[in-house]
CSV table of C-alpha atoms in Angstrom, one decimal:
chain,number,residue,atom,x,y,z
Q,1,UNK,CA,-6.1,4.0,-5.7
Q,2,UNK,CA,-4.1,7.2,-5.6
Q,3,UNK,CA,-0.4,7.5,-6.4
Q,4,UNK,CA,0.0,10.8,-4.4
Q,5,UNK,CA,1.4,10.7,-0.9
Q,6,UNK,CA,-0.6,12.8,1.5
Q,7,UNK,CA,1.6,14.6,4.0
Q,8,UNK,CA,0.5,15.5,7.5
Q,9,UNK,CA,1.5,19.1,8.2
Q,10,UNK,CA,1.5,21.6,11.0
Q,11,UNK,CA,2.8,21.5,14.6
Q,12,UNK,CA,3.4,18.6,16.8
Q,13,UNK,CA,0.2,16.7,17.7
Q,14,UNK,CA,0.3,14.3,20.6
Q,15,UNK,CA,-2.6,11.9,21.1
Q,16,UNK,CA,-2.9,9.6,24.0
Q,17,UNK,CA,-1.8,9.4,27.6
Q,18,UNK,CA,0.6,11.9,29.1
Q,19,UNK,CA,2.9,9.0,30.0
Q,20,UNK,CA,3.5,8.0,26.4
Q,21,UNK,CA,6.7,6.0,26.0
Q,22,UNK,CA,9.9,7.0,24.2
Q,23,UNK,CA,9.9,7.0,20.4
Q,24,UNK,CA,13.1,5.0,20.2
Q,25,UNK,CA,13.1,1.3,19.4
Q,26,UNK,CA,13.6,-0.6,22.6
Q,27,UNK,CA,17.0,-2.3,22.6
Q,28,UNK,CA,15.6,-5.7,23.4
Q,29,UNK,CA,13.3,-5.2,20.4
Q,30,UNK,CA,16.2,-4.2,18.2
Q,31,UNK,CA,18.0,-7.4,19.2
Q,32,UNK,CA,14.9,-9.5,18.7
Q,33,UNK,CA,14.3,-8.2,15.2
Q,34,UNK,CA,17.8,-9.3,14.3
Q,35,UNK,CA,17.4,-12.9,15.4
Q,36,UNK,CA,14.3,-15.1,14.8
Q,37,UNK,CA,15.0,-17.2,17.9
Q,38,UNK,CA,15.1,-14.3,20.4
Q,39,UNK,CA,11.8,-14.4,22.3
Q,40,UNK,CA,12.1,-11.0,24.0
Q,41,UNK,CA,10.3,-8.8,21.3
Q,42,UNK,CA,6.8,-9.0,22.7
Q,43,UNK,CA,8.0,-8.6,26.3
Q,44,UNK,CA,10.0,-5.5,25.3
Q,45,UNK,CA,7.0,-4.2,23.4
Q,46,UNK,CA,4.8,-4.6,26.5
Q,47,UNK,CA,7.3,-2.5,28.4
Q,48,UNK,CA,7.3,0.1,25.5
Q,49,UNK,CA,3.5,0.4,25.8
Q,50,UNK,CA,3.5,0.2,29.6
Q,51,UNK,CA,1.3,-2.9,29.9
Q,52,UNK,CA,1.9,-6.3,31.4
Q,53,UNK,CA,0.8,-9.8,30.4
Q,54,UNK,CA,-1.6,-9.8,33.3
Q,55,UNK,CA,-3.2,-6.6,31.9
Q,56,UNK,CA,-3.6,-8.1,28.5
Q,57,UNK,CA,-5.3,-11.3,29.9
Q,58,UNK,CA,-7.7,-9.2,32.0
Q,59,UNK,CA,-8.7,-7.1,28.9
Q,60,UNK,CA,-9.2,-10.1,26.7
Q,61,UNK,CA,-11.3,-11.7,29.5
Q,62,UNK,CA,-13.4,-8.5,29.7
Q,63,UNK,CA,-13.8,-8.5,25.9
Q,64,UNK,CA,-15.3,-12.0,26.0
Q,65,UNK,CA,-17.5,-11.7,29.1
Q,66,UNK,CA,-20.7,-11.1,27.0
Q,67,UNK,CA,-20.1,-14.2,24.9
Q,68,UNK,CA,-17.8,-13.3,22.1
Q,69,UNK,CA,-16.2,-16.1,20.1
Q,70,UNK,CA,-12.9,-14.3,19.5
Q,71,UNK,CA,-11.2,-11.1,20.7
Q,72,UNK,CA,-8.0,-9.3,19.8
Q,73,UNK,CA,-6.0,-6.3,21.0
Q,74,UNK,CA,-4.1,-4.0,18.7
Q,75,UNK,CA,-1.6,-1.5,20.1
Q,76,UNK,CA,0.0,1.1,17.9
Q,77,UNK,CA,2.6,3.9,18.4
Q,78,UNK,CA,3.3,5.8,15.2
Q,79,UNK,CA,5.6,8.7,14.6
Q,80,UNK,CA,5.5,10.5,11.3
Q,81,UNK,CA,7.7,13.3,9.9
Q,82,UNK,CA,7.3,15.2,6.7
Q,83,UNK,CA,9.3,18.0,5.1
Q,84,UNK,CA,8.7,19.8,1.7
Q,85,UNK,CA,11.1,22.0,-0.2
Q,86,UNK,CA,9.9,24.5,-2.8
Q,87,UNK,CA,11.7,27.4,-4.5
Q,88,UNK,CA,14.9,26.1,-3.0
Q,89,UNK,CA,13.7,26.5,0.6
Q,90,UNK,CA,11.9,24.3,3.2
Q,91,UNK,CA,8.3,25.7,3.1
Q,92,UNK,CA,6.5,23.0,5.0
Q,93,UNK,CA,7.4,20.7,7.8
Q,94,UNK,CA,5.4,18.6,10.3
Q,95,UNK,CA,5.4,15.8,12.8
Q,96,UNK,CA,2.6,13.7,14.2
Q,97,UNK,CA,2.6,11.2,17.0
Q,98,UNK,CA,-0.3,8.7,17.3
Q,99,UNK,CA,-0.8,6.4,20.2
Q,100,UNK,CA,-3.5,4.1,21.4
Q,101,UNK,CA,-5.1,0.6,21.2
Q,102,UNK,CA,-8.2,-1.0,19.8
Q,103,UNK,CA,-10.3,-4.0,21.0
Q,104,UNK,CA,-12.2,-6.2,18.6
Q,105,UNK,CA,-14.8,-8.8,19.5
Q,106,UNK,CA,-16.4,-11.3,17.1
Q,107,UNK,CA,-19.6,-13.1,17.9
Q,108,UNK,CA,-21.1,-15.0,15.0
Q,109,UNK,CA,-21.7,-12.3,12.3
Q,110,UNK,CA,-21.4,-9.5,14.9
Q,111,UNK,CA,-18.3,-7.3,15.2
Q,112,UNK,CA,-17.8,-5.0,18.2
Q,113,UNK,CA,-14.9,-2.5,18.2
Q,114,UNK,CA,-13.8,0.2,20.5
Q,115,UNK,CA,-10.5,2.1,20.9
Q,116,UNK,CA,-8.8,4.4,23.4
Q,117,UNK,CA,-6.0,6.9,23.0
Q,118,UNK,CA,-4.3,5.7,26.1
Q,119,UNK,CA,-3.4,2.3,27.6
Q,120,UNK,CA,-4.2,2.4,31.3
Q,121,UNK,CA,-5.9,-0.7,32.5
Q,122,UNK,CA,-9.1,1.2,33.2
Q,123,UNK,CA,-9.2,2.7,29.7
Q,124,UNK,CA,-8.5,-0.7,28.1
Q,125,UNK,CA,-11.2,-2.5,30.2
Q,126,UNK,CA,-13.7,0.2,29.3
Q,127,UNK,CA,-13.0,-0.3,25.6
Q,128,UNK,CA,-13.1,-4.1,25.9
Q,129,UNK,CA,-16.6,-4.0,27.6
Q,130,UNK,CA,-17.9,-1.6,25.0
Q,131,UNK,CA,-16.8,-3.9,22.2
Q,132,UNK,CA,-18.3,-6.9,24.2
Q,133,UNK,CA,-21.7,-5.2,24.5
Q,134,UNK,CA,-21.8,-4.8,20.7
Q,135,UNK,CA,-20.9,-8.4,19.8
Q,136,UNK,CA,-22.5,-10.8,22.2
Q,137,UNK,CA,-23.8,-14.3,22.1
Q,138,UNK,CA,-24.9,-14.6,25.7
Q,139,UNK,CA,-22.3,-17.2,26.6
Q,140,UNK,CA,-19.0,-16.0,28.0
Q,141,UNK,CA,-15.8,-17.2,26.4
Q,142,UNK,CA,-12.4,-17.8,27.8
Q,143,UNK,CA,-9.1,-16.5,26.4
Q,144,UNK,CA,-6.1,-18.8,26.4
Q,145,UNK,CA,-2.5,-18.0,27.5
Q,146,UNK,CA,-0.3,-15.8,25.2
Q,147,UNK,CA,2.2,-17.4,22.9
Q,148,UNK,CA,4.6,-15.2,21.1
Q,149,UNK,CA,4.9,-15.5,17.3
Q,150,UNK,CA,8.4,-14.6,16.1
Q,151,UNK,CA,9.3,-13.2,12.7
Q,152,UNK,CA,10.7,-16.1,10.7
Q,153,UNK,CA,12.3,-13.6,8.2
Q,154,UNK,CA,12.0,-9.9,8.8
Q,155,UNK,CA,11.0,-8.4,5.5
Q,156,UNK,CA,12.0,-4.8,6.3
Q,157,UNK,CA,15.2,-4.9,8.5
Q,158,UNK,CA,16.3,-1.3,9.3
Q,159,UNK,CA,19.9,-0.3,9.6
Q,160,UNK,CA,19.3,3.4,10.6
Q,161,UNK,CA,15.9,4.0,12.3
Q,162,UNK,CA,14.2,7.2,11.4
Q,163,UNK,CA,13.7,8.2,15.0
Q,164,UNK,CA,17.5,8.5,15.3
Q,165,UNK,CA,17.7,10.9,12.2
Q,166,UNK,CA,17.4,14.6,12.6
Q,167,UNK,CA,15.6,17.0,10.3
Q,168,UNK,CA,18.9,18.7,9.6
Q,169,UNK,CA,20.3,15.4,8.2
Q,170,UNK,CA,17.4,14.9,5.8
Q,171,UNK,CA,17.2,18.4,4.2
Q,172,UNK,CA,20.4,18.1,2.2
Q,173,UNK,CA,18.8,15.2,0.1
Q,174,UNK,CA,15.9,17.5,-0.7
Q,175,UNK,CA,18.3,20.2,-1.7
Q,176,UNK,CA,20.2,17.8,-3.9
Q,177,UNK,CA,17.1,16.6,-5.6
Q,178,UNK,CA,16.0,20.2,-6.3
Q,179,UNK,CA,19.4,21.2,-7.7
Q,180,UNK,CA,19.6,18.1,-9.8
Q,181,UNK,CA,16.3,18.6,-11.5
Q,182,UNK,CA,17.1,22.2,-12.3
Q,183,UNK,CA,20.4,21.1,-13.8
Q,184,UNK,CA,18.9,18.6,-16.2
Q,185,UNK,CA,16.8,20.9,-18.3
Q,186,UNK,CA,16.7,24.7,-18.7
Q,187,UNK,CA,12.9,24.6,-19.1
Q,188,UNK,CA,12.5,23.7,-15.4
Q,189,UNK,CA,10.7,26.6,-13.6
Q,190,UNK,CA,9.7,25.1,-10.3
Q,191,UNK,CA,10.4,22.0,-8.2
Q,192,UNK,CA,8.7,20.6,-5.2
Q,193,UNK,CA,10.6,17.9,-3.3
Q,194,UNK,CA,9.1,16.0,-0.4
Q,195,UNK,CA,10.3,13.5,2.1
Q,196,UNK,CA,8.0,11.6,4.5
Q,197,UNK,CA,9.1,9.0,7.0
Q,198,UNK,CA,7.0,6.9,9.4
Q,199,UNK,CA,7.8,4.5,12.2
Q,200,UNK,CA,5.2,2.3,13.8
Q,201,UNK,CA,5.5,0.0,16.8
Q,202,UNK,CA,2.7,-2.6,16.7
Q,203,UNK,CA,1.8,-5.0,19.5
Q,204,UNK,CA,-0.9,-7.6,18.9
Q,205,UNK,CA,-2.5,-10.4,20.9
Q,206,UNK,CA,-5.7,-12.3,20.7
Q,207,UNK,CA,-7.9,-14.8,22.6
Q,208,UNK,CA,-6.4,-17.7,20.6
Q,209,UNK,CA,-3.1,-17.1,22.4
Q,210,UNK,CA,-1.3,-15.4,19.4
Q,211,UNK,CA,0.9,-12.4,20.2
Q,212,UNK,CA,3.5,-10.6,18.1
Q,213,UNK,CA,5.5,-7.3,17.9
Q,214,UNK,CA,6.2,-5.6,14.6
Q,215,UNK,CA,8.5,-2.6,13.9
Q,216,UNK,CA,7.2,-1.0,10.7
Q,217,UNK,CA,9.3,1.6,8.9
Q,218,UNK,CA,8.2,3.6,5.8
Q,219,UNK,CA,9.8,6.3,3.7
Q,220,UNK,CA,8.4,8.2,0.7
Q,221,UNK,CA,10.6,10.4,-1.4
Q,222,UNK,CA,9.1,12.4,-4.3
Q,223,UNK,CA,9.4,15.3,-6.7
Q,224,UNK,CA,7.1,17.4,-8.8
Q,225,UNK,CA,8.7,19.1,-11.7
Q,226,UNK,CA,7.1,22.1,-13.5
Q,227,UNK,CA,8.5,23.1,-16.9
Q,228,UNK,CA,7.7,25.8,-19.4
Q,229,UNK,CA,8.3,25.9,-23.2
Q,230,UNK,CA,7.0,28.7,-25.4
Q,231,UNK,CA,4.4,29.7,-22.8
Q,232,UNK,CA,3.1,26.2,-22.3
Q,233,UNK,CA,3.4,24.8,-18.8
Q,234,UNK,CA,3.6,21.0,-18.0
Q,235,UNK,CA,4.2,19.1,-14.8
Q,236,UNK,CA,5.5,15.6,-14.1
Q,237,UNK,CA,6.0,13.5,-11.0
Q,238,UNK,CA,8.4,10.8,-9.7
Q,239,UNK,CA,8.4,8.9,-6.4
Q,240,UNK,CA,9.7,6.0,-4.5
Q,241,UNK,CA,8.4,4.4,-1.3
Q,242,UNK,CA,9.8,1.5,0.7
Q,243,UNK,CA,9.8,0.0,4.2
Q,244,UNK,CA,13.3,1.2,4.8
Q,245,UNK,CA,15.3,3.4,7.2
Q,246,UNK,CA,17.6,6.3,6.6
Q,247,UNK,CA,19.9,4.1,4.6
Q,248,UNK,CA,17.4,4.4,1.7
Q,249,UNK,CA,18.5,8.0,1.0
Q,250,UNK,CA,21.5,8.2,-1.4
Q,251,UNK,CA,22.9,10.1,-4.3
Q,252,UNK,CA,21.7,7.3,-6.6
Q,253,UNK,CA,18.0,7.7,-5.6
Q,254,UNK,CA,18.3,11.4,-6.0
Q,255,UNK,CA,19.7,10.9,-9.5
Q,256,UNK,CA,16.9,8.4,-10.4
Q,257,UNK,CA,14.0,10.6,-9.2
Q,258,UNK,CA,15.4,13.7,-10.8
Q,259,UNK,CA,15.8,12.1,-14.3
Q,260,UNK,CA,12.4,10.4,-14.1
Q,261,UNK,CA,10.7,13.6,-13.0
Q,262,UNK,CA,12.3,15.6,-15.9
Q,263,UNK,CA,11.7,12.9,-18.5
Q,264,UNK,CA,8.0,12.5,-17.4
Q,265,UNK,CA,7.5,16.2,-17.8
Q,266,UNK,CA,9.5,16.9,-21.0
Q,267,UNK,CA,7.6,14.3,-23.1
Q,268,UNK,CA,4.3,16.2,-22.4
Q,269,UNK,CA,5.3,19.1,-24.6
Q,270,UNK,CA,5.2,16.8,-27.6
Q,271,UNK,CA,2.0,15.1,-26.5
Q,272,UNK,CA,-1.5,15.4,-27.8
Q,273,UNK,CA,-4.9,14.0,-26.7
Q,274,UNK,CA,-5.8,11.1,-29.0
Q,275,UNK,CA,-9.2,10.5,-30.6
Q,276,UNK,CA,-11.4,8.8,-28.1
Q,277,UNK,CA,-13.3,5.5,-28.5
Q,278,UNK,CA,-13.0,1.8,-28.1
Q,279,UNK,CA,-9.6,0.5,-29.1
Q,280,UNK,CA,-6.7,-1.9,-28.2
Q,281,UNK,CA,-4.6,-0.7,-25.3
Q,282,UNK,CA,-1.1,-1.9,-24.5
Q,283,UNK,CA,-0.4,-1.5,-20.8
Q,284,UNK,CA,3.2,-0.6,-20.2
Q,285,UNK,CA,5.2,-2.5,-17.6
Q,286,UNK,CA,5.1,-1.3,-14.0
Q,287,UNK,CA,2.4,1.3,-13.1
Q,288,UNK,CA,-0.1,-0.4,-15.4
Q,289,UNK,CA,-0.6,-2.7,-12.4
Q,290,UNK,CA,-3.3,-0.1,-11.5
Q,291,UNK,CA,-5.4,-2.1,-14.0
Q,292,UNK,CA,-5.1,-5.2,-11.8
Q,293,UNK,CA,-5.8,-3.1,-8.6
Q,294,UNK,CA,-8.9,-1.4,-9.9
Q,295,UNK,CA,-10.3,-3.9,-12.4
Q,296,UNK,CA,-10.0,-7.0,-10.3
Q,297,UNK,CA,-8.0,-6.5,-7.1
Q,298,UNK,CA,-10.8,-4.9,-5.1
Q,299,UNK,CA,-13.4,-7.3,-6.6
Q,300,UNK,CA,-11.2,-10.2,-5.3
Q,301,UNK,CA,-11.3,-8.9,-1.7
Q,302,UNK,CA,-13.3,-11.5,0.2
Q,303,UNK,CA,-15.6,-9.2,2.1
Q,304,UNK,CA,-17.2,-8.1,-1.2
Q,305,UNK,CA,-17.6,-11.7,-2.3
Q,306,UNK,CA,-18.9,-12.9,1.0
Q,307,UNK,CA,-21.6,-10.2,0.8
Q,308,UNK,CA,-22.3,-11.1,-2.9
Q,309,UNK,CA,-21.3,-7.5,-3.8
Q,310,UNK,CA,-18.5,-8.4,-6.2
Q,311,UNK,CA,-19.1,-9.5,-9.7
Q,312,UNK,CA,-16.6,-12.3,-9.1
Q,313,UNK,CA,-18.6,-13.8,-6.1
Q,314,UNK,CA,-19.7,-16.9,-8.1
Q,315,UNK,CA,-16.5,-17.4,-10.1
Q,316,UNK,CA,-14.2,-19.0,-7.6
Q,317,UNK,CA,-12.6,-22.0,-9.2
Q,318,UNK,CA,-13.6,-20.9,-12.7
Q,319,UNK,CA,-11.7,-19.6,-15.7
Q,320,UNK,CA,-11.7,-15.8,-15.8
Q,321,UNK,CA,-8.9,-15.1,-18.3
Q,322,UNK,CA,-6.2,-16.4,-20.6
Q,323,UNK,CA,-4.6,-19.5,-19.3
Q,324,UNK,CA,-1.1,-17.8,-19.5
Q,325,UNK,CA,-2.1,-15.2,-16.9
Q,326,UNK,CA,-1.1,-15.5,-13.2
Q,327,UNK,CA,-2.0,-12.7,-10.8
Q,328,UNK,CA,-0.5,-12.5,-7.3
Q,329,UNK,CA,-1.1,-10.5,-4.1
Q,330,UNK,CA,2.1,-10.6,-2.2
Q,331,UNK,CA,3.0,-9.5,1.3
Q,332,UNK,CA,6.5,-11.0,1.3
Q,333,UNK,CA,8.6,-8.8,-1.1
Q,334,UNK,CA,11.6,-7.5,0.9
Q,335,UNK,CA,11.2,-3.8,1.8
Q,336,UNK,CA,8.1,-3.4,-0.4
Q,337,UNK,CA,5.6,-0.7,0.6
Q,338,UNK,CA,2.8,-3.2,0.8
Q,339,UNK,CA,4.7,-6.0,2.6
Q,340,UNK,CA,3.8,-7.2,6.1
Q,341,UNK,CA,5.6,-9.5,8.5
Q,342,UNK,CA,2.2,-10.1,10.1
Q,343,UNK,CA,-1.1,-8.6,9.0
Q,344,UNK,CA,-3.2,-6.7,11.6
Q,345,UNK,CA,-4.9,-9.8,12.7
Q,346,UNK,CA,-1.8,-11.8,13.7
Q,347,UNK,CA,-1.6,-13.8,10.4
Q,348,UNK,CA,1.9,-14.0,8.9
Q,349,UNK,CA,2.4,-12.3,5.5
Q,350,UNK,CA,2.3,-14.6,2.6
Q,351,UNK,CA,2.2,-14.8,-1.2
Q,352,UNK,CA,-1.3,-15.5,-2.5
Q,353,UNK,CA,-2.1,-16.5,-6.1
Q,354,UNK,CA,-5.5,-15.0,-6.9
Q,355,UNK,CA,-5.5,-16.1,-10.5
Q,356,UNK,CA,-3.4,-19.2,-11.5
Q,357,UNK,CA,-3.2,-20.2,-15.2
Q,358,UNK,CA,-6.4,-18.2,-15.9
Q,359,UNK,CA,-8.4,-19.8,-13.0
Q,360,UNK,CA,-9.7,-17.7,-10.0
Q,361,UNK,CA,-8.1,-19.7,-7.2
Q,362,UNK,CA,-8.4,-17.5,-4.1
Q,363,UNK,CA,-10.0,-14.4,-2.7
Q,364,UNK,CA,-8.1,-12.1,-0.4
Q,365,UNK,CA,-9.2,-13.1,3.2
Q,366,UNK,CA,-9.2,-11.7,6.6
Q,367,UNK,CA,-10.2,-13.9,9.6
Q,368,UNK,CA,-14.0,-13.2,9.1
Q,369,UNK,CA,-14.2,-14.1,5.5
Q,370,UNK,CA,-11.8,-17.1,5.9
Q,371,UNK,CA,-14.1,-18.6,8.5
Q,372,UNK,CA,-17.1,-18.0,6.2
Q,373,UNK,CA,-15.4,-19.8,3.3
Q,374,UNK,CA,-13.8,-22.5,5.5
Q,375,UNK,CA,-10.3,-21.6,4.4
Q,376,UNK,CA,-7.1,-20.2,6.1
Q,377,UNK,CA,-6.7,-16.4,6.2
Q,378,UNK,CA,-4.3,-15.1,3.5
Q,379,UNK,CA,-2.7,-12.4,5.6
Q,380,UNK,CA,-4.8,-9.6,4.1
Q,381,UNK,CA,-6.5,-8.3,7.2
Q,382,UNK,CA,-5.2,-4.7,7.3
Q,383,UNK,CA,-6.2,-1.5,9.0
Q,384,UNK,CA,-5.4,2.2,8.7
Q,385,UNK,CA,-4.8,2.8,12.4
Q,386,UNK,CA,-5.7,1.4,15.8
Q,387,UNK,CA,-9.0,3.3,15.4
Q,388,UNK,CA,-10.2,1.0,12.6
Q,389,UNK,CA,-11.2,-2.6,12.4
Q,390,UNK,CA,-9.1,-4.8,10.0
Q,391,UNK,CA,-10.7,-5.6,6.6
Q,392,UNK,CA,-9.5,-7.5,3.5
Q,393,UNK,CA,-7.0,-5.2,1.8
Q,394,UNK,CA,-4.4,-5.7,-1.0
Q,395,UNK,CA,-0.6,-5.6,-0.4
Q,396,UNK,CA,1.5,-5.8,-3.6
Q,397,UNK,CA,-0.7,-6.9,-6.4
Q,398,UNK,CA,1.0,-7.9,-9.7
Q,399,UNK,CA,0.8,-10.1,-12.8
Q,400,UNK,CA,3.6,-12.5,-13.4
Q,401,UNK,CA,5.7,-12.4,-16.6
Q,402,UNK,CA,4.4,-13.8,-19.9
Q,403,UNK,CA,6.4,-15.3,-22.8
Q,404,UNK,CA,6.5,-12.7,-25.5
Q,405,UNK,CA,8.5,-9.5,-26.0
Q,406,UNK,CA,6.8,-6.1,-25.6
Q,407,UNK,CA,7.8,-5.0,-29.2
Q,408,UNK,CA,6.0,-8.1,-30.5
Q,409,UNK,CA,2.8,-7.1,-28.7
Q,410,UNK,CA,3.0,-3.6,-30.1
Q,411,UNK,CA,3.6,-4.9,-33.6
Q,412,UNK,CA,0.2,-6.6,-33.6
Q,413,UNK,CA,-1.8,-3.3,-33.0
Q,414,UNK,CA,-2.8,-1.4,-36.1
Q,415,UNK,CA,-4.5,1.5,-34.2
Q,416,UNK,CA,-4.5,1.9,-30.5
Q,417,UNK,CA,-2.6,3.4,-27.5
Q,418,UNK,CA,0.3,2.5,-25.3
Q,419,UNK,CA,-0.4,3.6,-21.7
Q,420,UNK,CA,2.8,4.4,-19.7
Q,421,UNK,CA,2.3,6.7,-16.6
Q,422,UNK,CA,-0.7,6.6,-14.3
Q,423,UNK,CA,-1.9,8.7,-11.4
Q,424,UNK,CA,-5.1,7.4,-9.9
Q,425,UNK,CA,-8.2,5.2,-10.4
Q,426,UNK,CA,-11.4,4.0,-8.9
Q,427,UNK,CA,-13.8,1.1,-9.3
Q,428,UNK,CA,-17.5,0.3,-8.7
Q,429,UNK,CA,-17.3,-3.1,-7.0
Q,430,UNK,CA,-20.8,-4.3,-7.8
Q,431,UNK,CA,-20.8,-3.7,-11.6
Q,432,UNK,CA,-17.0,-4.1,-11.9
Q,433,UNK,CA,-16.7,-0.8,-13.9
Q,434,UNK,CA,-13.5,1.1,-13.4
Q,435,UNK,CA,-11.6,4.2,-14.6
Q,436,UNK,CA,-8.1,5.4,-14.3
Q,437,UNK,CA,-6.1,8.4,-15.4
Q,438,UNK,CA,-3.2,8.0,-17.8
Q,439,UNK,CA,-0.8,10.9,-17.5
Q,440,UNK,CA,1.3,9.9,-20.6
Q,441,UNK,CA,1.8,7.3,-23.3
Q,442,UNK,CA,1.9,6.9,-27.0
Q,443,UNK,CA,-0.2,6.3,-30.0
Q,444,UNK,CA,0.3,3.0,-31.7
Q,445,UNK,CA,0.0,3.2,-35.5
Q,446,UNK,CA,0.6,0.3,-37.7
Q,447,UNK,CA,2.5,-1.6,-35.1
Q,448,UNK,CA,4.8,1.2,-34.0
Q,449,UNK,CA,4.9,3.8,-31.2
Q,450,UNK,CA,4.4,7.2,-32.7
Q,451,UNK,CA,3.0,10.5,-31.2
Q,452,UNK,CA,3.2,11.0,-27.4
Q,453,UNK,CA,-0.3,11.3,-25.8
Q,454,UNK,CA,-1.3,12.8,-22.4
Q,455,UNK,CA,-4.1,13.3,-19.9
Q,456,UNK,CA,-6.7,10.6,-20.9
Q,457,UNK,CA,-9.0,8.4,-19.0
Q,458,UNK,CA,-9.4,4.7,-19.6
Q,459,UNK,CA,-12.7,3.1,-18.8
Q,460,UNK,CA,-13.6,-0.5,-18.7
Q,461,UNK,CA,-15.2,-3.4,-16.9
Q,462,UNK,CA,-13.1,-5.6,-14.6
Q,463,UNK,CA,-14.1,-9.1,-15.7
Q,464,UNK,CA,-14.3,-8.1,-19.4
Q,465,UNK,CA,-10.9,-6.3,-19.3
Q,466,UNK,CA,-9.3,-9.3,-17.6
Q,467,UNK,CA,-10.8,-11.7,-20.2
Q,468,UNK,CA,-9.7,-9.4,-23.0
Q,469,UNK,CA,-6.0,-9.6,-22.1
Q,470,UNK,CA,-4.6,-11.6,-25.0
Q,471,UNK,CA,-0.9,-11.2,-24.8
Q,472,UNK,CA,1.5,-10.8,-21.8
Q,473,UNK,CA,5.2,-9.7,-22.2
Q,474,UNK,CA,8.2,-11.1,-20.4
Q,475,UNK,CA,9.1,-7.7,-18.7
Q,476,UNK,CA,7.4,-8.0,-15.3
Q,477,UNK,CA,8.0,-4.9,-13.2
Q,478,UNK,CA,6.8,-3.6,-9.8
Q,479,UNK,CA,6.1,0.1,-9.5
Q,480,UNK,CA,7.6,1.2,-6.2
Q,481,UNK,CA,5.8,4.6,-6.1
Q,482,UNK,CA,3.7,6.1,-3.3
Q,483,UNK,CA,0.6,4.2,-4.1
Q,484,UNK,CA,-2.1,4.6,-1.4
Q,485,UNK,CA,-5.4,2.6,-1.5
Q,486,UNK,CA,-8.7,3.9,-0.1
Q,487,UNK,CA,-11.5,1.6,1.1
Q,488,UNK,CA,-14.3,2.1,3.6
Q,489,UNK,CA,-12.8,5.4,4.8
Q,490,UNK,CA,-9.4,3.7,5.5
Q,491,UNK,CA,-6.1,4.3,3.6
Q,492,UNK,CA,-3.5,1.7,3.2
Q,493,UNK,CA,0.0,1.6,1.6
Q,494,UNK,CA,0.1,-0.8,-1.4
Q,495,UNK,CA,2.1,-1.4,-4.5
Q,496,UNK,CA,1.2,-2.7,-7.9
Q,497,UNK,CA,2.9,-4.0,-11.0
Q,498,UNK,CA,2.6,-6.0,-14.2
Q,499,UNK,CA,4.4,-6.8,-17.4
Q,500,UNK,CA,3.4,-5.1,-20.6
Q,501,UNK,CA,0.1,-6.6,-21.8
Q,502,UNK,CA,-2.4,-6.2,-24.6
Q,503,UNK,CA,-6.1,-5.5,-23.7
Q,504,UNK,CA,-7.9,-6.0,-27.0
Q,505,UNK,CA,-10.7,-3.5,-26.2
Q,506,UNK,CA,-10.9,-0.6,-23.7
Q,507,UNK,CA,-12.7,2.7,-23.9
Q,508,UNK,CA,-10.3,5.6,-24.2
Q,509,UNK,CA,-11.5,9.1,-23.3
Q,510,UNK,CA,-9.9,11.6,-25.8
Q,511,UNK,CA,-10.8,14.3,-28.2
């Protein structure tokens, strides 16, 4: 998982049919998103994409004509804007429009998938028949009528949609962030401030009769600060990302990011690389959730367990860690970067306990793995774009609070490190071995935080690291940065978090 936000740059790129619909949110959709009992959202979305219910039924029938057990259609219209300011001026700006639909067919263990960058009936039928030829059982199936699923509680209600906000209106916030960072410390030499906003219209329907519309906003606001002291250069980073509209931008968020970027950079002038080796590590609250993401989160995704790739594939229902530990993957946190009203398979977002009181209670399921295990999907079927098939993916993965204070945890460590800020990490699913990069932290000496440290790798094994968590603090925190998770060539927005926790033994790469 990488904390950086990758911005699309360049000129306007338009994919899809020439008759692509307006970017604006359809007014019936706007009304529907404000009231759970308004049934017009899917109908308005069909109008937005230029399709009819009869079209959808014809395409589903074509998808099943070779004997598929199940089929679904996923329509997407996404508009992304990004702007970056450096040296006090806008030096990069870009927009991208993506438009199209994908057809998936399941037949036993076979999956057929095809997509088109246009939504004429002929194009959709061609995609459906291509997918049908890949996944076939020889016995034609029949789709049922479409029944709209409405959003019981919209988790990311937007006040000011991004498609109604001009570039000219956004730039002053970048300028304020730039000026604030320079004003906080005379050692600041350069600032890069970036803002990215994305709006997605998603229309989904399947052969079981499920249909829904989802309006998905996203904003990422970030700053890189470069400082110099006595010829030494250091850089720090701060970011926030939410499923919110223009109302997210404020003087308060500018102040928060500026101070965080400066503080994260300034501490590095005093920092050293610690002596490497195996030692206790106290994971600071918030971004330490990367430990959960890399060490166990991927290994709990059900496709890896269904294929016996994951080291946890035989541990469902068994104790895997301290009985005081609860780990959650949650798609229901309001405005969270990883939250979903519905996943990309028509399953409503939900809160899933992966580990409960130390017991591995659930994997993270899409429809395919849920059918294999004979359980209900957990709402983790997610995809990068309409060009991709959905696969089990994390949403917001975090550990719930424990029952001790952080300072009490630190006081038990004679010699170790306190890991505070993280950038990225990766894991080898089969063996469970992981590594992640710690940007900054502190030495722990005789139960106290002492010398700041920087630029170290922490290496461990997922099941062992989980089992070696011996103390969990009461300061649970979600890190709302620009976390992006990669898997099977797809990227997905996620978040992570945890309270401060003691891992009794991890390998620290230092001097």
